[in-house]
Amino acid sequence: MLNLKAFLYIVVTYEWKECGSEAMNQRAKVQLVLESRIDGRKEVHRYKGEWFRKEKSIYIRYAEGEGNQALLRYTPGELSLKRSGGVSSEQLFVPGQSRVGSYTTPQAAFQLETTTTSLVVKRDAGETAELPGSLPFDLEWRYKLKVGGQIAGNFHICLHIQEES
């Protein structure tokens, strides 16, 4: 007869081996190219960071410079952006909805409001994906931003994520 302790060991070991190999492939050092268009004006920034997948979300963590860190979390239909360091901010992007966030520096604090019109994940050849399990892919979103109740602009962001070479 199998005792409870041995049974739990077998189950936990089996689950760990089944999930462990997948989890090992679900993390990578990445190169990011962030292309932003603000009312037609284009800016491009390059970062190095880390991509990882946890359950039904993907995360992208990177340093923006001057001690600021950014963490993106994508779950199908929702994208959140949190910054910490000299600047602290939170923004949430949900297609077809307006969401309230914040932006805080040592000098001032503002309420942010995003009205998101689109949020898509694109794989190679432009095909869309719900939740990418591998690299490379693009996250692309469009939104209108209000800062302190005043319209700040219309944004189109494309973030290209690929494994660091």
C-alpha positions as protocol buffer text, in pm:
chain_id: "A"
residue {
  index: 1
  type: MET
  ca { x: 0 y: 0 z: 0 }
}
residue {
  index: 2
  type: LEU
  ca { x: 129 y: 344 z: -96 }
}
residue {
  index: 3
  type: ASN
  ca { x: 152 y: 581 z: 199 }
}
residue {
  index: 4
  type: LEU
  ca { x: 42 y: 944 z: 175 }
}
residue {
  index: 5
  type: LYS
  ca { x: 396 y: 1084 z: 200 }
}
residue {
  index: 6
  type: ALA
  ca { x: 520 y: 874 z: -94 }
}
residue {
  index: 7
  type: PHE
  ca { x: 207 y: 958 z: -296 }
}
residue {
  index: 8
  type: LEU
  ca { x: 257 y: 1332 z: -244 }
}
residue {
  index: 9
  type: TYR
  ca { x: 625 y: 1303 z: -339 }
}
residue {
  index: 10
  type: ILE
  ca { x: 535 y: 1124 z: -663 }
}
residue {
  index: 11
  type: VAL
  ca { x: 264 y: 1376 z: -753 }
}
residue {
  index: 12
  type: VAL
  ca { x: 476 y: 1682 z: -670 }
}
residue {
  index: 13
  type: THR
  ca { x: 779 y: 1542 z: -854 }
}
residue {
  index: 14
  type: TYR
  ca { x: 569 y: 1459 z: -1160 }
}
residue {
  index: 15
  type: GLU
  ca { x: 404 y: 1804 z: -1163 }
}
residue {
  index: 16
  type: TRP
  ca { x: 742 y: 1976 z: -1118 }
}
residue {
  index: 17
  type: LYS
  ca { x: 898 y: 1782 z: -1406 }
}
residue {
  index: 18
  type: GLU
  ca { x: 598 y: 1842 z: -1631 }
}
residue {
  index: 19
  type: CYS
  ca { x: 586 y: 2218 z: -1558 }
}
residue {
  index: 20
  type: GLY
  ca { x: 954 y: 2269 z: -1498 }
}
residue {
  index: 21
  type: SER
  ca { x: 1080 y: 2203 z: -1847 }
}
residue {
  index: 22
  type: GLU
  ca { x: 815 y: 2434 z: -1994 }
}
residue {
  index: 23
  type: ALA
  ca { x: 887 y: 2706 z: -1738 }
}
residue {
  index: 24
  type: MET
  ca { x: 1259 y: 2691 z: -1819 }
}
residue {
  index: 25
  type: ASN
  ca { x: 1181 y: 2781 z: -2182 }
}
residue {
  index: 26
  type: GLN
  ca { x: 945 y: 3058 z: -2080 }
}
residue {
  index: 27
  type: ARG
  ca { x: 1213 y: 3308 z: -1975 }
}
residue {
  index: 28
  type: ALA
  ca { x: 1474 y: 3492 z: -2180 }
}
residue {
  index: 29
  type: LYS
  ca { x: 1698 y: 3795 z: -2198 }
}
residue {
  index: 30
  type: VAL
  ca { x: 1556 y: 4022 z: -2467 }
}
residue {
  index: 31
  type: GLN
  ca { x: 1625 y: 4322 z: -2686 }
}
residue {
  index: 32
  type: LEU
  ca { x: 1338 y: 4569 z: -2713 }
}
residue {
  index: 33
  type: VAL
  ca { x: 1268 y: 4828 z: -2978 }
}
residue {
  index: 34
  type: LEU
  ca { x: 997 y: 5069 z: -2864 }
}
residue {
  index: 35
  type: GLU
  ca { x: 853 y: 5278 z: -3144 }
}
residue {
  index: 36
  type: SER
  ca { x: 607 y: 5545 z: -3034 }
}
residue {
  index: 37
  type: ARG
  ca { x: 407 y: 5779 z: -3250 }
}
residue {
  index: 38
  type: ILE
  ca { x: 255 y: 6074 z: -3069 }
}
residue {
  index: 39
  type: ASP
  ca { x: 18 y: 6270 z: -3291 }
}
residue {
  index: 40
  type: GLY
  ca { x: 226 y: 6159 z: -3592 }
}
residue {
  index: 41
  type: ARG
  ca { x: 569 y: 6236 z: -3440 }
}
residue {
  index: 42
  type: LYS
  ca { x: 788 y: 5923 z: -3421 }
}
residue {
  index: 43
  type: GLU
  ca { x: 1040 y: 5829 z: -3151 }
}
residue {
  index: 44
  type: VAL
  ca { x: 1242 y: 5506 z: -3126 }
}
residue {
  index: 45
  type: HIS
  ca { x: 1405 y: 5374 z: -2807 }
}
residue {
  index: 46
  type: ARG
  ca { x: 1610 y: 5057 z: -2756 }
}
residue {
  index: 47
  type: TYR
  ca { x: 1634 y: 4864 z: -2431 }
}
residue {
  index: 48
  type: LYS
  ca { x: 1762 y: 4535 z: -2294 }
}
residue {
  index: 49
  type: GLY
  ca { x: 1545 y: 4345 z: -2055 }
}
residue {
  index: 50
  type: GLU
  ca { x: 1386 y: 4019 z: -1955 }
}
residue {
  index: 51
  type: TRP
  ca { x: 1077 y: 3840 z: -2086 }
}
residue {
  index: 52
  type: PHE
  ca { x: 898 y: 3570 z: -1893 }
}
residue {
  index: 53
  type: ARG
  ca { x: 565 y: 3392 z: -1894 }
}
residue {
  index: 54
  type: LYS
  ca { x: 362 y: 3305 z: -1585 }
}
residue {
  index: 55
  type: GLU
  ca { x: 36 y: 3120 z: -1623 }
}
residue {
  index: 56
  type: LYS
  ca { x: -186 y: 3331 z: -1852 }
}
residue {
  index: 57
  type: SER
  ca { x: 34 y: 3643 z: -1862 }
}
residue {
  index: 58
  type: ILE
  ca { x: 362 y: 3751 z: -2015 }
}
residue {
  index: 59
  type: TYR
  ca { x: 593 y: 4001 z: -1846 }
}
residue {
  index: 60
  type: ILE
  ca { x: 860 y: 4227 z: -1989 }
}
residue {
  index: 61
  type: ARG
  ca { x: 1095 y: 4402 z: -1746 }
}
residue {
  index: 62
  type: TYR
  ca { x: 1351 y: 4660 z: -1857 }
}
residue {
  index: 63
  type: ALA
  ca { x: 1549 y: 4964 z: -1737 }
}
residue {
  index: 64
  type: GLU
  ca { x: 1450 y: 5294 z: -1898 }
}
residue {
  index: 65
  type: GLY
  ca { x: 1757 y: 5479 z: -1770 }
}
residue {
  index: 66
  type: GLU
  ca { x: 1818 y: 5726 z: -1488 }
}
residue {
  index: 67
  type: GLY
  ca { x: 1726 y: 5457 z: -1234 }
}
residue {
  index: 68
  type: ASN
  ca { x: 1378 y: 5397 z: -1376 }
}
residue {
  index: 69
  type: GLN
  ca { x: 1249 y: 5042 z: -1417 }
}
residue {
  index: 70
  type: ALA
  ca { x: 947 y: 4941 z: -1626 }
}
residue {
  index: 71
  type: LEU
  ca { x: 734 y: 4628 z: -1601 }
}
residue {
  index: 72
  type: LEU
  ca { x: 478 y: 4541 z: -1867 }
}
residue {
  index: 73
  type: ARG
  ca { x: 223 y: 4266 z: -1802 }
}
residue {
  index: 74
  type: TYR
  ca { x: 15 y: 4141 z: -2094 }
}
residue {
  index: 75
  type: THR
  ca { x: -288 y: 3921 z: -2044 }
}
residue {
  index: 76
  type: PRO
  ca { x: -514 y: 3869 z: -2346 }
}
residue {
  index: 77
  type: GLY
  ca { x: -725 y: 4185 z: -2371 }
}
residue {
  index: 78
  type: GLU
  ca { x: -527 y: 4386 z: -2114 }
}
residue {
  index: 79
  type: LEU
  ca { x: -186 y: 4550 z: -2084 }
}
residue {
  index: 80
  type: SER
  ca { x: -49 y: 4716 z: -1771 }
}
residue {
  index: 81
  type: LEU
  ca { x: 262 y: 4932 z: -1747 }
}
residue {
  index: 82
  type: LYS
  ca { x: 424 y: 5009 z: -1411 }
}
residue {
  index: 83
  type: ARG
  ca { x: 728 y: 5227 z: -1367 }
}
residue {
  index: 84
  type: SER
  ca { x: 937 y: 5265 z: -1053 }
}
residue {
  index: 85
  type: GLY
  ca { x: 1246 y: 5463 z: -957 }
}
residue {
  index: 86
  type: GLY
  ca { x: 1269 y: 5841 z: -994 }
}
residue {
  index: 87
  type: VAL
  ca { x: 933 y: 5820 z: -1171 }
}
residue {
  index: 88
  type: SER
  ca { x: 644 y: 5611 z: -1043 }
}
residue {
  index: 89
  type: SER
  ca { x: 351 y: 5546 z: -1273 }
}
residue {
  index: 90
  type: GLU
  ca { x: 75 y: 5301 z: -1348 }
}
residue {
  index: 91
  type: GLN
  ca { x: -121 y: 5276 z: -1671 }
}
residue {
  index: 92
  type: LEU
  ca { x: -376 y: 5018 z: -1784 }
}
residue {
  index: 93
  type: PHE
  ca { x: -478 y: 4962 z: -2146 }
}
residue {
  index: 94
  type: VAL
  ca { x: -802 y: 4777 z: -2224 }
}
residue {
  index: 95
  type: PRO
  ca { x: -944 y: 4805 z: -2577 }
}
residue {
  index: 96
  type: GLY
  ca { x: -1269 y: 5003 z: -2592 }
}
residue {
  index: 97
  type: GLN
  ca { x: -1232 y: 5131 z: -2236 }
}
residue {
  index: 98
  type: SER
  ca { x: -1097 y: 5429 z: -2043 }
}
residue {
  index: 99
  type: ARG
  ca { x: -883 y: 5356 z: -1739 }
}
residue {
  index: 100
  type: VAL
  ca { x: -738 y: 5586 z: -1474 }
}
residue {
  index: 101
  type: GLY
  ca { x: -373 y: 5567 z: -1374 }
}
residue {
  index: 102
  type: SER
  ca { x: -108 y: 5783 z: -1211 }
}
residue {
  index: 103
  type: TYR
  ca { x: 228 y: 5949 z: -1273 }
}
residue {
  index: 104
  type: THR
  ca { x: 439 y: 6067 z: -978 }
}
residue {
  index: 105
  type: THR
  ca { x: 779 y: 6236 z: -958 }
}
residue {
  index: 106
  type: PRO
  ca { x: 943 y: 6397 z: -654 }
}
residue {
  index: 107
  type: GLN
  ca { x: 817 y: 6733 z: -788 }
}
residue {
  index: 108
  type: ALA
  ca { x: 458 y: 6655 z: -891 }
}
residue {
  index: 109
  type: ALA
  ca { x: 181 y: 6398 z: -928 }
}
residue {
  index: 110
  type: PHE
  ca { x: -73 y: 6367 z: -1209 }
}
residue {
  index: 111
  type: GLN
  ca { x: -377 y: 6156 z: -1281 }
}
residue {
  index: 112
  type: LEU
  ca { x: -355 y: 5979 z: -1616 }
}
residue {
  index: 113
  type: GLU
  ca { x: -649 y: 5853 z: -1818 }
}
residue {
  index: 114
  type: THR
  ca { x: -602 y: 5621 z: -2114 }
}
residue {
  index: 115
  type: THR
  ca { x: -874 y: 5544 z: -2367 }
}
residue {
  index: 116
  type: THR
  ca { x: -747 y: 5244 z: -2561 }
}
residue {
  index: 117
  type: THR
  ca { x: -867 y: 5182 z: -2915 }
}
residue {
  index: 118
  type: SER
  ca { x: -661 y: 4871 z: -2997 }
}
residue {
  index: 119
  type: LEU
  ca { x: -426 y: 4618 z: -2839 }
}
residue {
  index: 120
  type: VAL
  ca { x: -280 y: 4333 z: -3044 }
}
residue {
  index: 121
  type: VAL
  ca { x: 4 y: 4084 z: -3035 }
}
residue {
  index: 122
  type: LYS
  ca { x: 167 y: 4015 z: -3371 }
}
residue {
  index: 123
  type: ARG
  ca { x: 388 y: 3721 z: -3461 }
}
residue {
  index: 124
  type: ASP
  ca { x: 603 y: 3678 z: -3772 }
}
residue {
  index: 125
  type: ALA
  ca { x: 432 y: 3768 z: -4101 }
}
residue {
  index: 126
  type: GLY
  ca { x: 180 y: 3985 z: -3916 }
}
residue {
  index: 127
  type: GLU
  ca { x: -31 y: 3700 z: -3777 }
}
residue {
  index: 128
  type: THR
  ca { x: -197 y: 3779 z: -3446 }
}
residue {
  index: 129
  type: ALA
  ca { x: -166 y: 3568 z: -3130 }
}
residue {
  index: 130
  type: GLU
  ca { x: -357 y: 3567 z: -2803 }
}
residue {
  index: 131
  type: LEU
  ca { x: -64 y: 3487 z: -2574 }
}
residue {
  index: 132
  type: PRO
  ca { x: 274 y: 3426 z: -2737 }
}
residue {
  index: 133
  type: GLY
  ca { x: 471 y: 3139 z: -2589 }
}
residue {
  index: 134
  type: SER
  ca { x: 794 y: 3216 z: -2772 }
}
residue {
  index: 135
  type: LEU
  ca { x: 997 y: 3499 z: -2919 }
}
residue {
  index: 136
  type: PRO
  ca { x: 998 y: 3716 z: -3129 }
}
residue {
  index: 137
  type: PHE
  ca { x: 668 y: 3906 z: -3126 }
}
residue {
  index: 138
  type: ASP
  ca { x: 531 y: 4260 z: -3125 }
}
residue {
  index: 139
  type: LEU
  ca { x: 292 y: 4424 z: -2882 }
}
residue {
  index: 140
  type: GLU
  ca { x: 105 y: 4708 z: -3045 }
}
residue {
  index: 141
  type: TRP
  ca { x: -149 y: 4943 z: -2888 }
}
residue {
  index: 142
  type: ARG
  ca { x: -320 y: 5274 z: -2962 }
}
residue {
  index: 143
  type: TYR
  ca { x: -469 y: 5510 z: -2708 }
}
residue {
  index: 144
  type: LYS
  ca { x: -566 y: 5866 z: -2626 }
}
residue {
  index: 145
  type: LEU
  ca { x: -398 y: 6007 z: -2314 }
}
residue {
  index: 146
  type: LYS
  ca { x: -532 y: 6269 z: -2077 }
}
residue {
  index: 147
  type: VAL
  ca { x: -305 y: 6414 z: -1810 }
}
residue {
  index: 148
  type: GLY
  ca { x: -482 y: 6595 z: -1527 }
}
residue {
  index: 149
  type: GLY
  ca { x: -800 y: 6595 z: -1736 }
}
residue {
  index: 150
  type: GLN
  ca { x: -633 y: 6764 z: -2037 }
}
residue {
  index: 151
  type: ILE
  ca { x: -578 y: 6581 z: -2367 }
}
residue {
  index: 152
  type: ALA
  ca { x: -205 y: 6509 z: -2406 }
}
residue {
  index: 153
  type: GLY
  ca { x: -222 y: 6332 z: -2742 }
}
residue {
  index: 154
  type: ASN
  ca { x: -298 y: 6023 z: -2945 }
}
residue {
  index: 155
  type: PHE
  ca { x: -41 y: 5748 z: -2908 }
}
residue {
  index: 156
  type: HIS
  ca { x: 48 y: 5450 z: -3125 }
}
residue {
  index: 157
  type: ILE
  ca { x: 304 y: 5221 z: -2960 }
}
residue {
  index: 158
  type: CYS
  ca { x: 478 y: 4922 z: -3115 }
}
residue {
  index: 159
  type: LEU
  ca { x: 711 y: 4719 z: -2894 }
}
residue {
  index: 160
  type: HIS
  ca { x: 923 y: 4461 z: -3076 }
}
residue {
  index: 161
  type: ILE
  ca { x: 1055 y: 4189 z: -2844 }
}
residue {
  index: 162
  type: GLN
  ca { x: 1326 y: 3945 z: -2956 }
}
residue {
  index: 163
  type: GLU
  ca { x: 1575 y: 3722 z: -2782 }
}
residue {
  index: 164
  type: GLU
  ca { x: 1907 y: 3888 z: -2706 }
}
residue {
  index: 165
  type: SER
  ca { x: 2178 y: 3780 z: -2949 }
}
